[in-house]
mmCIF file of C-alpha atoms and ligand atoms in Angstrom:
data_model
loop_
_atom_site.group_PDB
_atom_site.id
_atom_site.type_symbol
_atom_site.label_atom_id
_atom_site.label_comp_id
_atom_site.label_asym_id
_atom_site.label_seq_id
_atom_site.Cartn_x
_atom_site.Cartn_y
_atom_site.Cartn_z
ATOM 1 C CA MET A 1 -157.044 121.482 21.489
ATOM 2 C CA ASN A 2 -155.792 123.954 19.155
ATOM 3 C CA LYS A 3 -152.808 123.648 17.108
ATOM 4 C CA ASN A 4 -149.337 125.248 17.304
ATOM 5 C CA GLN A 5 -149.257 128.101 15.019
ATOM 6 C CA ILE A 6 -145.971 128.358 13.199
ATOM 7 C CA ILE A 7 -144.955 130.726 10.382
ATOM 8 C CA VAL A 8 -142.314 128.866 7.782
ATOM 9 C CA THR A 9 -140.530 131.583 5.462
ATOM 10 C CA GLY A 10 -139.608 130.473 2.034
ATOM 11 C CA ALA A 11 -142.605 128.944 1.567
ATOM 12 C CA SER A 12 -142.387 128.916 -2.229
ATOM 13 C CA GLY A 13 -138.700 127.238 -1.973
ATOM 14 C CA PHE A 14 -137.936 123.717 -1.911
ATOM 15 C CA LEU A 15 -137.249 122.896 1.767
ATOM 16 C CA ALA A 16 -139.847 125.035 3.184
ATOM 17 C CA SER A 17 -142.449 123.479 0.705
ATOM 18 C CA ASN A 18 -141.716 120.239 2.109
ATOM 19 C CA PHE A 19 -141.941 121.150 5.459
ATOM 20 C CA CYS A 20 -145.327 122.521 4.758
ATOM 21 C CA HIS A 21 -146.490 119.494 2.964
ATOM 22 C CA LEU A 22 -145.124 116.994 5.875
ATOM 23 C CA TYR A 23 -146.533 118.975 8.945
ATOM 24 C CA LYS A 24 -149.517 120.858 7.449
ATOM 25 C CA ASP A 25 -151.673 118.736 9.656
ATOM 26 C CA GLU A 26 -150.043 119.085 12.746
ATOM 27 C CA PHE A 27 -149.476 122.520 13.051
ATOM 28 C CA GLU A 28 -151.282 125.763 11.531
ATOM 29 C CA ILE A 29 -149.067 127.222 9.315
ATOM 30 C CA THR A 30 -148.588 130.289 7.572
ATOM 31 C CA GLY A 31 -145.998 130.181 4.562
ATOM 32 C CA ILE A 32 -144.408 133.368 3.686
ATOM 33 C CA PHE A 33 -143.362 133.514 -0.199
ATOM 34 C CA TYR A 34 -141.672 136.711 -1.668
ATOM 35 C CA SER A 35 -142.319 136.433 -5.729
ATOM 36 C CA HIS A 36 -143.705 133.188 -6.582
ATOM 37 C CA LYS A 37 -147.122 132.881 -5.339
ATOM 38 C CA VAL A 38 -147.523 129.379 -4.048
ATOM 39 C CA GLY A 39 -150.916 127.262 -3.143
ATOM 40 C CA LEU A 40 -150.099 124.256 -0.654
ATOM 41 C CA ALA A 41 -153.041 122.454 0.807
ATOM 42 C CA ASN A 42 -153.959 123.271 4.332
ATOM 43 C CA VAL A 43 -151.282 126.032 4.606
ATOM 44 C CA LYS A 44 -152.123 129.838 4.729
ATOM 45 C CA THR A 45 -149.622 131.472 2.371
ATOM 46 C CA ILE A 46 -148.735 135.340 2.203
ATOM 47 C CA SER A 47 -146.441 137.276 0.161
ATOM 48 C CA LEU A 48 -144.062 139.326 2.254
ATOM 49 C CA ASP A 49 -140.260 141.122 1.409
ATOM 50 C CA LEU A 50 -138.507 139.669 4.989
ATOM 51 C CA THR A 51 -136.195 142.417 4.202
ATOM 52 C CA ASN A 52 -138.320 144.978 4.951
ATOM 53 C CA LYS A 53 -138.188 145.282 8.424
ATOM 54 C CA HIS A 54 -141.379 147.526 8.954
ATOM 55 C CA ALA A 55 -143.826 145.260 6.976
ATOM 56 C CA THR A 56 -142.195 142.397 8.266
ATOM 57 C CA GLU A 57 -142.805 143.533 12.190
ATOM 58 C CA GLU A 58 -146.108 144.475 11.463
ATOM 59 C CA TYR A 59 -147.233 141.579 10.093
ATOM 60 C CA ILE A 60 -145.956 139.396 12.826
ATOM 61 C CA ARG A 61 -146.717 141.623 15.664
ATOM 62 C CA ALA A 62 -150.322 141.587 14.518
ATOM 63 C CA ASN A 63 -150.208 137.634 13.834
ATOM 64 C CA PRO A 64 -147.722 136.599 16.958
ATOM 65 C CA PRO A 65 -147.212 132.440 15.910
ATOM 66 C CA ASP A 66 -145.532 129.841 18.608
ATOM 67 C CA GLY A 67 -142.710 129.722 16.496
ATOM 68 C CA ILE A 68 -140.801 130.743 12.981
ATOM 69 C CA ILE A 69 -138.925 128.281 10.739
ATOM 70 C CA HIS A 70 -136.937 130.785 8.876
ATOM 71 C CA LEU A 71 -135.859 129.138 5.643
ATOM 72 C CA ALA A 72 -135.907 132.061 3.207
ATOM 73 C CA ALA A 73 -132.771 132.507 1.919
ATOM 74 C CA LEU A 74 -131.076 133.498 -1.516
ATOM 75 C CA SER A 75 -129.887 129.907 -1.689
ATOM 76 C CA ASN A 76 -127.361 129.809 -4.921
ATOM 77 C CA PRO A 77 -123.975 130.462 -3.895
ATOM 78 C CA ASN A 78 -123.299 131.753 -7.479
ATOM 79 C CA ILE A 79 -125.746 134.202 -7.098
ATOM 80 C CA CYS A 80 -124.818 135.271 -4.195
ATOM 81 C CA GLU A 81 -121.252 135.750 -5.175
ATOM 82 C CA LEU A 82 -122.246 137.883 -8.152
ATOM 83 C CA LYS A 83 -124.974 139.775 -6.315
ATOM 84 C CA THR A 84 -123.529 140.401 -2.797
ATOM 85 C CA LEU A 85 -125.924 143.339 -1.736
ATOM 86 C CA ASP A 86 -128.953 141.071 -2.518
ATOM 87 C CA SER A 87 -127.000 138.212 -0.439
ATOM 88 C CA PHE A 88 -126.208 140.190 2.562
ATOM 89 C CA LYS A 89 -129.973 141.823 2.611
ATOM 90 C CA THR A 90 -131.987 138.466 2.068
ATOM 91 C CA ASN A 91 -129.239 135.882 3.921
ATOM 92 C CA VAL A 92 -128.399 138.373 7.127
ATOM 93 C CA GLN A 93 -130.445 141.361 6.985
ATOM 94 C CA ALA A 94 -133.795 139.234 6.926
ATOM 95 C CA THR A 95 -132.429 136.591 9.556
ATOM 96 C CA VAL A 96 -131.710 139.829 11.915
ATOM 97 C CA ILE A 97 -134.856 141.150 11.658
ATOM 98 C CA LEU A 98 -136.745 137.908 12.553
ATOM 99 C CA ALA A 99 -134.312 137.124 15.362
ATOM 100 C CA GLU A 100 -135.006 140.692 16.662
ATOM 101 C CA ILE A 101 -139.024 140.035 16.349
ATOM 102 C CA CYS A 102 -138.967 136.481 17.936
ATOM 103 C CA ALA A 103 -136.282 137.876 20.840
ATOM 104 C CA ASP A 104 -139.032 140.505 21.719
ATOM 105 C CA LEU A 105 -142.133 138.333 21.344
ATOM 106 C CA ASP A 106 -140.177 135.303 23.174
ATOM 107 C CA ILE A 107 -141.070 133.483 20.026
ATOM 108 C CA LEU A 108 -139.095 130.122 19.181
ATOM 109 C CA PHE A 109 -136.610 130.748 16.531
ATOM 110 C CA VAL A 110 -135.112 128.050 14.027
ATOM 111 C CA PHE A 111 -133.229 129.307 11.226
ATOM 112 C CA ALA A 112 -131.204 127.127 8.401
ATOM 113 C CA SER A 113 -128.001 127.184 7.729
ATOM 114 C CA THR A 114 -125.418 125.473 5.624
ATOM 115 C CA ASP A 115 -122.253 123.162 5.671
ATOM 116 C CA LEU A 116 -120.696 126.012 3.255
ATOM 117 C CA VAL A 117 -119.920 127.836 6.529
ATOM 118 C CA PHE A 118 -116.823 125.666 6.323
ATOM 119 C CA ASN A 119 -113.641 125.342 3.839
ATOM 120 C CA GLY A 120 -113.703 121.572 3.337
ATOM 121 C CA LEU A 121 -110.435 120.699 4.193
ATOM 122 C CA ASN A 122 -110.933 119.216 7.819
ATOM 123 C CA ALA A 123 -114.297 116.908 7.166
ATOM 124 C CA PRO A 124 -116.019 115.696 8.914
ATOM 125 C CA TYR A 125 -117.452 118.651 10.880
ATOM 126 C CA ALA A 126 -119.116 118.547 14.265
ATOM 127 C CA GLU A 127 -120.856 121.719 15.887
ATOM 128 C CA GLU A 128 -117.458 122.652 17.631
ATOM 129 C CA ALA A 129 -115.510 122.986 14.228
ATOM 130 C CA SER A 130 -114.532 126.829 13.706
ATOM 131 C CA THR A 131 -116.210 128.053 10.457
ATOM 132 C CA LEU A 132 -114.462 129.136 8.053
ATOM 133 C CA PRO A 133 -116.435 129.878 4.901
ATOM 134 C CA ILE A 134 -114.469 130.279 1.084
ATOM 135 C CA SER A 135 -117.822 131.790 -0.713
ATOM 136 C CA THR A 136 -119.947 134.849 -0.130
ATOM 137 C CA TYR A 137 -122.965 132.713 0.841
ATOM 138 C CA GLY A 138 -121.243 130.737 3.396
ATOM 139 C CA PHE A 139 -119.524 134.061 4.761
ATOM 140 C CA HIS A 140 -123.385 135.749 5.173
ATOM 141 C CA LYS A 141 -124.830 132.545 6.533
ATOM 142 C CA VAL A 142 -122.140 132.452 9.308
ATOM 143 C CA MET A 143 -122.840 135.994 9.681
ATOM 144 C CA ALA A 144 -126.402 135.513 10.033
ATOM 145 C CA GLU A 145 -125.539 132.753 12.488
ATOM 146 C CA SER A 146 -123.551 134.549 14.862
ATOM 147 C CA LYS A 147 -126.287 137.292 14.568
ATOM 148 C CA ALA A 148 -129.311 135.752 15.421
ATOM 149 C CA MET A 149 -127.296 134.139 18.330
ATOM 150 C CA GLU A 150 -126.354 137.394 19.643
ATOM 151 C CA ILE A 151 -129.545 139.043 19.210
ATOM 152 C CA TYR A 152 -131.732 135.975 20.361
ATOM 153 C CA PRO A 153 -129.571 133.208 22.380
ATOM 154 C CA LYS A 154 -132.689 130.841 22.295
ATOM 155 C CA SER A 155 -132.484 130.515 18.389
ATOM 156 C CA VAL A 156 -132.036 126.767 16.704
ATOM 157 C CA ILE A 157 -129.616 126.981 14.122
ATOM 158 C CA CYS A 158 -129.615 123.767 12.007
ATOM 159 C CA ARG A 159 -126.889 123.354 9.834
ATOM 160 C CA LEU A 160 -128.007 121.148 6.302
ATOM 161 C CA PRO A 161 -126.091 119.673 3.757
ATOM 162 C CA LEU A 162 -126.914 119.530 0.270
ATOM 163 C CA MET A 163 -130.263 117.970 -0.056
ATOM 164 C CA TYR A 164 -132.425 116.359 -2.083
ATOM 165 C CA GLY A 165 -136.395 115.670 -2.786
ATOM 166 C CA HIS A 166 -139.486 116.046 -4.463
ATOM 167 C CA PRO A 167 -140.332 120.085 -4.723
ATOM 168 C CA TYR A 168 -143.829 121.104 -3.941
ATOM 169 C CA ALA A 169 -143.301 124.543 -4.914
ATOM 170 C CA HIS A 170 -141.340 126.652 -6.963
ATOM 171 C CA GLY A 171 -137.976 125.751 -5.639
ATOM 172 C CA GLU A 172 -136.044 122.797 -6.735
ATOM 173 C CA SER A 173 -133.398 120.543 -5.579
ATOM 174 C CA PHE A 174 -130.242 119.348 -7.371
ATOM 175 C CA LEU A 175 -132.030 116.105 -8.206
ATOM 176 C CA GLN A 176 -134.854 117.701 -10.887
ATOM 177 C CA PRO A 177 -132.123 119.352 -13.362
ATOM 178 C CA ILE A 178 -130.499 116.147 -13.129
ATOM 179 C CA LEU A 179 -133.479 113.925 -13.992
ATOM 180 C CA ARG A 180 -134.601 116.170 -16.913
ATOM 181 C CA GLU A 181 -131.236 115.635 -18.605
ATOM 182 C CA LEU A 182 -130.974 112.094 -17.766
ATOM 183 C CA LYS A 183 -134.694 111.874 -19.264
ATOM 184 C CA GLN A 184 -133.694 113.629 -22.759
ATOM 185 C CA ASN A 185 -130.799 111.060 -23.132
ATOM 186 C CA LYS A 186 -128.235 113.820 -22.309
ATOM 187 C CA HIS A 187 -125.186 113.415 -20.831
ATOM 188 C CA VAL A 188 -124.772 114.982 -17.395
ATOM 189 C CA THR A 189 -121.357 116.034 -15.649
ATOM 190 C CA LEU A 190 -120.813 115.869 -12.118
ATOM 191 C CA PHE A 191 -117.896 116.397 -9.697
ATOM 192 C CA THR A 192 -115.797 113.372 -8.180
ATOM 193 C CA ASP A 193 -114.042 115.811 -5.958
ATOM 194 C CA GLU A 194 -116.924 117.344 -3.844
ATOM 195 C CA TYR A 195 -117.814 115.143 -1.062
ATOM 196 C CA ARG A 196 -121.460 116.120 1.308
ATOM 197 C CA THR A 197 -123.170 113.940 3.692
ATOM 198 C CA VAL A 198 -126.322 114.549 1.506
ATOM 199 C CA ILE A 199 -130.075 114.394 3.037
ATOM 200 C CA SER A 200 -133.378 114.104 2.007
ATOM 201 C CA ALA A 201 -135.812 117.012 2.481
ATOM 202 C CA ARG A 202 -137.960 114.885 4.425
ATOM 203 C CA GLU A 203 -135.223 113.932 7.186
ATOM 204 C CA ALA A 204 -134.224 117.824 6.992
ATOM 205 C CA CYS A 205 -137.811 118.508 8.092
ATOM 206 C CA ILE A 206 -138.035 115.899 10.750
ATOM 207 C CA GLY A 207 -134.816 117.793 12.153
ATOM 208 C CA LEU A 208 -136.264 121.122 11.804
ATOM 209 C CA ARG A 209 -139.298 119.716 13.365
ATOM 210 C CA LEU A 210 -137.165 118.217 16.532
ATOM 211 C CA ALA A 211 -135.372 121.807 16.120
ATOM 212 C CA LEU A 212 -138.619 123.476 17.147
ATOM 213 C CA GLU A 213 -138.348 121.644 20.725
ATOM 214 C CA LEU A 214 -135.232 123.228 21.712
ATOM 215 C CA HIS A 215 -133.925 126.470 22.757
ATOM 216 C CA GLY A 216 -130.463 127.724 22.148
ATOM 217 C CA ASN A 217 -128.797 125.318 20.098
ATOM 218 C CA LEU A 218 -126.445 124.657 17.273
ATOM 219 C CA ILE A 219 -127.214 121.226 15.024
ATOM 220 C CA HIS A 220 -125.437 119.477 12.261
ATOM 221 C CA PHE A 221 -128.005 117.262 10.155
ATOM 222 C CA GLY A 222 -125.124 115.306 8.205
ATOM 223 C CA GLY A 223 -126.627 112.449 6.523
ATOM 224 C CA LYS A 224 -125.571 108.481 6.963
ATOM 225 C CA GLU A 225 -122.808 108.809 4.527
ATOM 226 C CA SER A 226 -120.676 111.146 2.359
ATOM 227 C CA TYR A 227 -120.965 110.832 -1.030
ATOM 228 C CA SER A 228 -119.445 113.009 -4.195
ATOM 229 C CA ARG A 229 -121.720 114.357 -6.668
ATOM 230 C CA PHE A 230 -120.720 111.646 -9.107
ATOM 231 C CA GLU A 231 -121.256 109.121 -6.532
ATOM 232 C CA ILE A 232 -124.869 110.214 -5.688
ATOM 233 C CA GLY A 233 -125.428 110.635 -10.033
ATOM 234 C CA GLN A 234 -124.781 107.218 -9.880
ATOM 235 C CA LYS A 235 -127.480 106.254 -7.492
ATOM 236 C CA ILE A 236 -129.766 108.827 -8.952
ATOM 237 C CA CYS A 237 -128.978 106.399 -12.221
ATOM 238 C CA ASP A 238 -129.718 103.028 -10.432
ATOM 239 C CA ILE A 239 -132.837 103.843 -8.506
ATOM 240 C CA PHE A 240 -134.663 106.026 -11.591
ATOM 241 C CA GLY A 241 -133.458 103.211 -14.294
ATOM 242 C CA PHE A 242 -130.837 105.538 -16.133
ATOM 243 C CA GLU A 243 -127.489 103.985 -17.563
ATOM 244 C CA ARG A 244 -124.726 105.009 -15.567
ATOM 245 C CA SER A 245 -122.795 105.444 -18.724
ATOM 246 C CA LEU A 246 -124.978 109.083 -19.006
ATOM 247 C CA LEU A 247 -122.543 110.471 -16.047
ATOM 248 C CA LEU A 248 -119.647 112.093 -16.942
ATOM 249 C CA PRO A 249 -117.237 112.826 -14.153
ATOM 250 C CA THR A 250 -115.215 116.071 -13.668
ATOM 251 C CA ARG A 251 -113.340 117.853 -11.348
ATOM 252 C CA GLN A 252 -113.831 121.227 -9.411
ATOM 253 C CA ILE A 253 -110.808 122.552 -10.956
ATOM 254 C CA LYS A 254 -112.028 122.458 -14.614
ATOM 255 C CA VAL A 255 -115.102 124.278 -14.059
ATOM 256 C CA ASN A 256 -115.347 127.694 -13.636
ATOM 257 C CA MET A 257 -117.797 129.277 -11.533
ATOM 258 C CA PRO A 258 -118.410 132.358 -9.519
ATOM 259 C CA ALA A 259 -118.275 130.935 -6.107
ATOM 260 C CA ARG A 260 -115.320 128.872 -4.526
ATOM 261 C CA ARG A 261 -116.532 125.247 -3.641
ATOM 262 C CA PRO A 262 -115.118 123.534 -0.930
ATOM 263 C CA PRO A 263 -113.749 119.970 -1.486
ATOM 264 C CA ASP A 264 -115.520 118.141 1.281
ATOM 265 C CA VAL A 265 -117.951 119.835 3.735
ATOM 266 C CA SER A 266 -119.487 116.690 5.411
ATOM 267 C CA LEU A 267 -121.200 117.112 8.889
ATOM 268 C CA THR A 268 -121.211 114.993 11.509
ATOM 269 C CA ASN A 269 -124.722 114.047 12.915
ATOM 270 C CA ARG A 270 -123.890 112.758 16.726
ATOM 271 C CA LYS A 271 -125.666 115.567 18.022
ATOM 272 C CA ALA A 272 -128.929 115.063 15.739
ATOM 273 C CA ARG A 273 -128.887 111.227 16.549
ATOM 274 C CA GLN A 274 -129.024 111.927 20.388
ATOM 275 C CA LEU A 275 -131.919 114.213 19.761
ATOM 276 C CA GLY A 276 -133.777 110.960 17.890
ATOM 277 C CA TRP A 277 -132.667 112.158 14.280
ATOM 278 C CA ASN A 278 -132.181 109.267 12.154
ATOM 279 C CA PRO A 279 -130.770 109.767 8.643
ATOM 280 C CA SER A 280 -131.642 106.844 6.266
ATOM 281 C CA ASP A 281 -129.697 105.572 3.503
ATOM 282 C CA LEU A 282 -129.593 107.818 0.259
ATOM 283 C CA LEU A 283 -131.106 104.819 -1.760
ATOM 284 C CA VAL A 284 -134.065 104.038 0.110
ATOM 285 C CA GLU A 285 -134.549 107.984 0.407
ATOM 286 C CA LEU A 286 -134.613 108.213 -3.524
ATOM 287 C CA SER A 287 -136.695 105.122 -3.871
ATOM 288 C CA MET A 288 -139.126 106.895 -1.695
ATOM 289 C CA ILE A 289 -138.833 110.341 -3.673
ATOM 290 C CA LYS A 290 -139.201 108.363 -7.013
ATOM 291 C CA VAL A 291 -142.938 107.175 -5.667
ATOM 292 C CA GLU A 292 -143.505 110.781 -4.607
ATOM 293 C CA ILE A 293 -142.793 111.949 -8.175
ATOM 294 C CA GLU A 294 -144.650 109.424 -9.843
ATOM 295 C CA GLY A 295 -147.520 110.063 -7.543
ATOM 296 C CA GLY A 296 -147.495 113.781 -8.601
ATOM 297 C CA SER A 297 -148.305 116.581 -6.827
ATOM 298 C CA ASP A 298 -151.151 119.523 -7.355
ATOM 299 C CA GLU A 299 -149.750 121.798 -4.783
ATOM 300 C CA LEU A 300 -147.574 123.851 -7.264
HETATM 301 N N1 NAP B 1 -131.231 123.234 -1.186
HETATM 302 C C1 NAP B 1 -130.022 122.796 -0.315
HETATM 303 O O1 NAP B 1 -129.440 121.887 -0.735
HETATM 304 C C2 NAP B 1 -129.697 123.713 1.127
HETATM 305 C C3 NAP B 1 -128.618 123.388 1.636
HETATM 306 C C4 NAP B 1 -128.094 123.660 2.889
HETATM 307 C C5 NAP B 1 -128.695 124.690 3.350
HETATM 308 N N2 NAP B 1 -129.961 125.310 2.570
HETATM 309 C C6 NAP B 1 -130.367 126.434 3.220
HETATM 310 O O2 NAP B 1 -131.917 125.720 3.503
HETATM 311 C C7 NAP B 1 -133.011 126.912 3.538
HETATM 312 C C8 NAP B 1 -133.771 126.355 2.183
HETATM 313 O O3 NAP B 1 -132.978 126.170 1.157
HETATM 314 P P1 NAP B 1 -134.173 125.925 -0.221
HETATM 315 O O4 NAP B 1 -133.241 125.577 -1.149
HETATM 316 O O5 NAP B 1 -135.320 125.692 -0.046
HETATM 317 O O6 NAP B 1 -134.397 127.324 -0.658
HETATM 318 P P2 NAP B 1 -135.000 128.017 -2.187
HETATM 319 O O7 NAP B 1 -135.699 126.842 -2.924
HETATM 320 O O8 NAP B 1 -134.226 128.774 -3.028
HETATM 321 O O9 NAP B 1 -136.198 128.934 -1.649
HETATM 322 C C9 NAP B 1 -136.182 130.323 -1.137
HETATM 323 C C10 NAP B 1 -137.018 130.588 -0.679
HETATM 324 O O10 NAP B 1 -136.833 132.001 0.037
HETATM 325 C C11 NAP B 1 -137.426 133.218 -0.379
HETATM 326 N N3 NAP B 1 -137.263 134.325 -0.158
HETATM 327 C C12 NAP B 1 -136.068 135.101 -1.137
HETATM 328 N N4 NAP B 1 -136.142 136.335 -0.672
HETATM 329 C C13 NAP B 1 -137.253 136.644 0.056
HETATM 330 C C14 NAP B 1 -137.309 138.163 0.747
HETATM 331 N N5 NAP B 1 -136.575 139.233 0.460
HETATM 332 N N6 NAP B 1 -138.597 137.672 1.186
HETATM 333 C C15 NAP B 1 -139.268 136.666 1.824
HETATM 334 N N7 NAP B 1 -138.662 136.111 1.131
HETATM 335 C C16 NAP B 1 -137.440 135.538 0.469
HETATM 336 C C17 NAP B 1 -138.009 132.601 -1.697
HETATM 337 O O11 NAP B 1 -139.063 133.235 -1.898
HETATM 338 P P3 NAP B 1 -139.791 133.228 -3.963
HETATM 339 O O12 NAP B 1 -139.145 132.163 -4.516
HETATM 340 O O13 NAP B 1 -141.195 133.423 -3.606
HETATM 341 O O14 NAP B 1 -139.370 134.887 -4.073
HETATM 342 C C18 NAP B 1 -138.034 131.136 -1.548
HETATM 343 O O15 NAP B 1 -139.388 130.908 -0.761
HETATM 344 C C19 NAP B 1 -131.932 127.947 3.263
HETATM 345 O O16 NAP B 1 -131.807 129.036 4.132
HETATM 346 C C20 NAP B 1 -130.712 127.569 2.315
HETATM 347 O O17 NAP B 1 -129.918 128.434 2.603
HETATM 348 C C21 NAP B 1 -130.389 124.563 1.404
#
């Protein structure tokens, strides 16, 4: 039997490279990167600027897949705040272009959004909650969500929380800079007043895989529990064998950053669980990632 063909955008990024790694044998995957060339085992990769409508249409029409998982983004909220036009082009315009193509060709369209569509004052957030972003990144993701749904009601929007894991390409999670500092015996300063229902990239990819079976949906993939960044740091120390005393607590108000940060954007997961998604324990996932990291990767 022929495998389903899917295009995964953002293949050089953190999440998409994990998706390609996890599902390379189940699907015939074409991974789209932009500026960072990537080699992923058993995945065809091509470079494409998704903000270029003509080039994107030309490629996809010539190579129509069964589905597109759209994970390319300008994903750093501080950069989005400083480069608003770039954020609009990458986070909104590229999504609109892909939604239009998928609508036209009747292709499955799964799109990654974020918990930062909320202001963080009324957690936990279910799918019915009204969005109220406080950063350019969050605002552009809300725009992208509503435009995708308007253009192509069969789109599936997956709101993902903060994620951690082992990178299989250029993009990293917040775990890597923390580990780099701890390995050098340096202190790491983390917020005690910023809460997220974190999940691993593996868990997120399982959610995205489930989303491929759906039509026209919005799903929150909140992790099993909500933790502050400082608490996550403590678990990282415990699993990776570093002294907790290397962690220094701080509060959002004490750190000046371009993008405003919501205090608690914890997401619910009732709908995702009903679909069969089952988030695991943070300590269990971190232990698996430690094994993955120690095993190394030749896919960069
Ligand atoms: N990471 C998190 O904790 C988190 C949390 C919630 C939601 N999300 C969402 O999940 C998705 C994946 O995030 P991530 O952390 O994996 O992102 P990432 O590591 O920053 O990767 C971004 C990807 O987008 C690609 N890209 C950027 N501009 C492009 C363009 N014009 N044309 C084609 N590709 C372009 C990049 O390609 P090059 O590098 O080759 O230029 C890269 O592969 C994003 O939608 C993000 O908003 C992430």
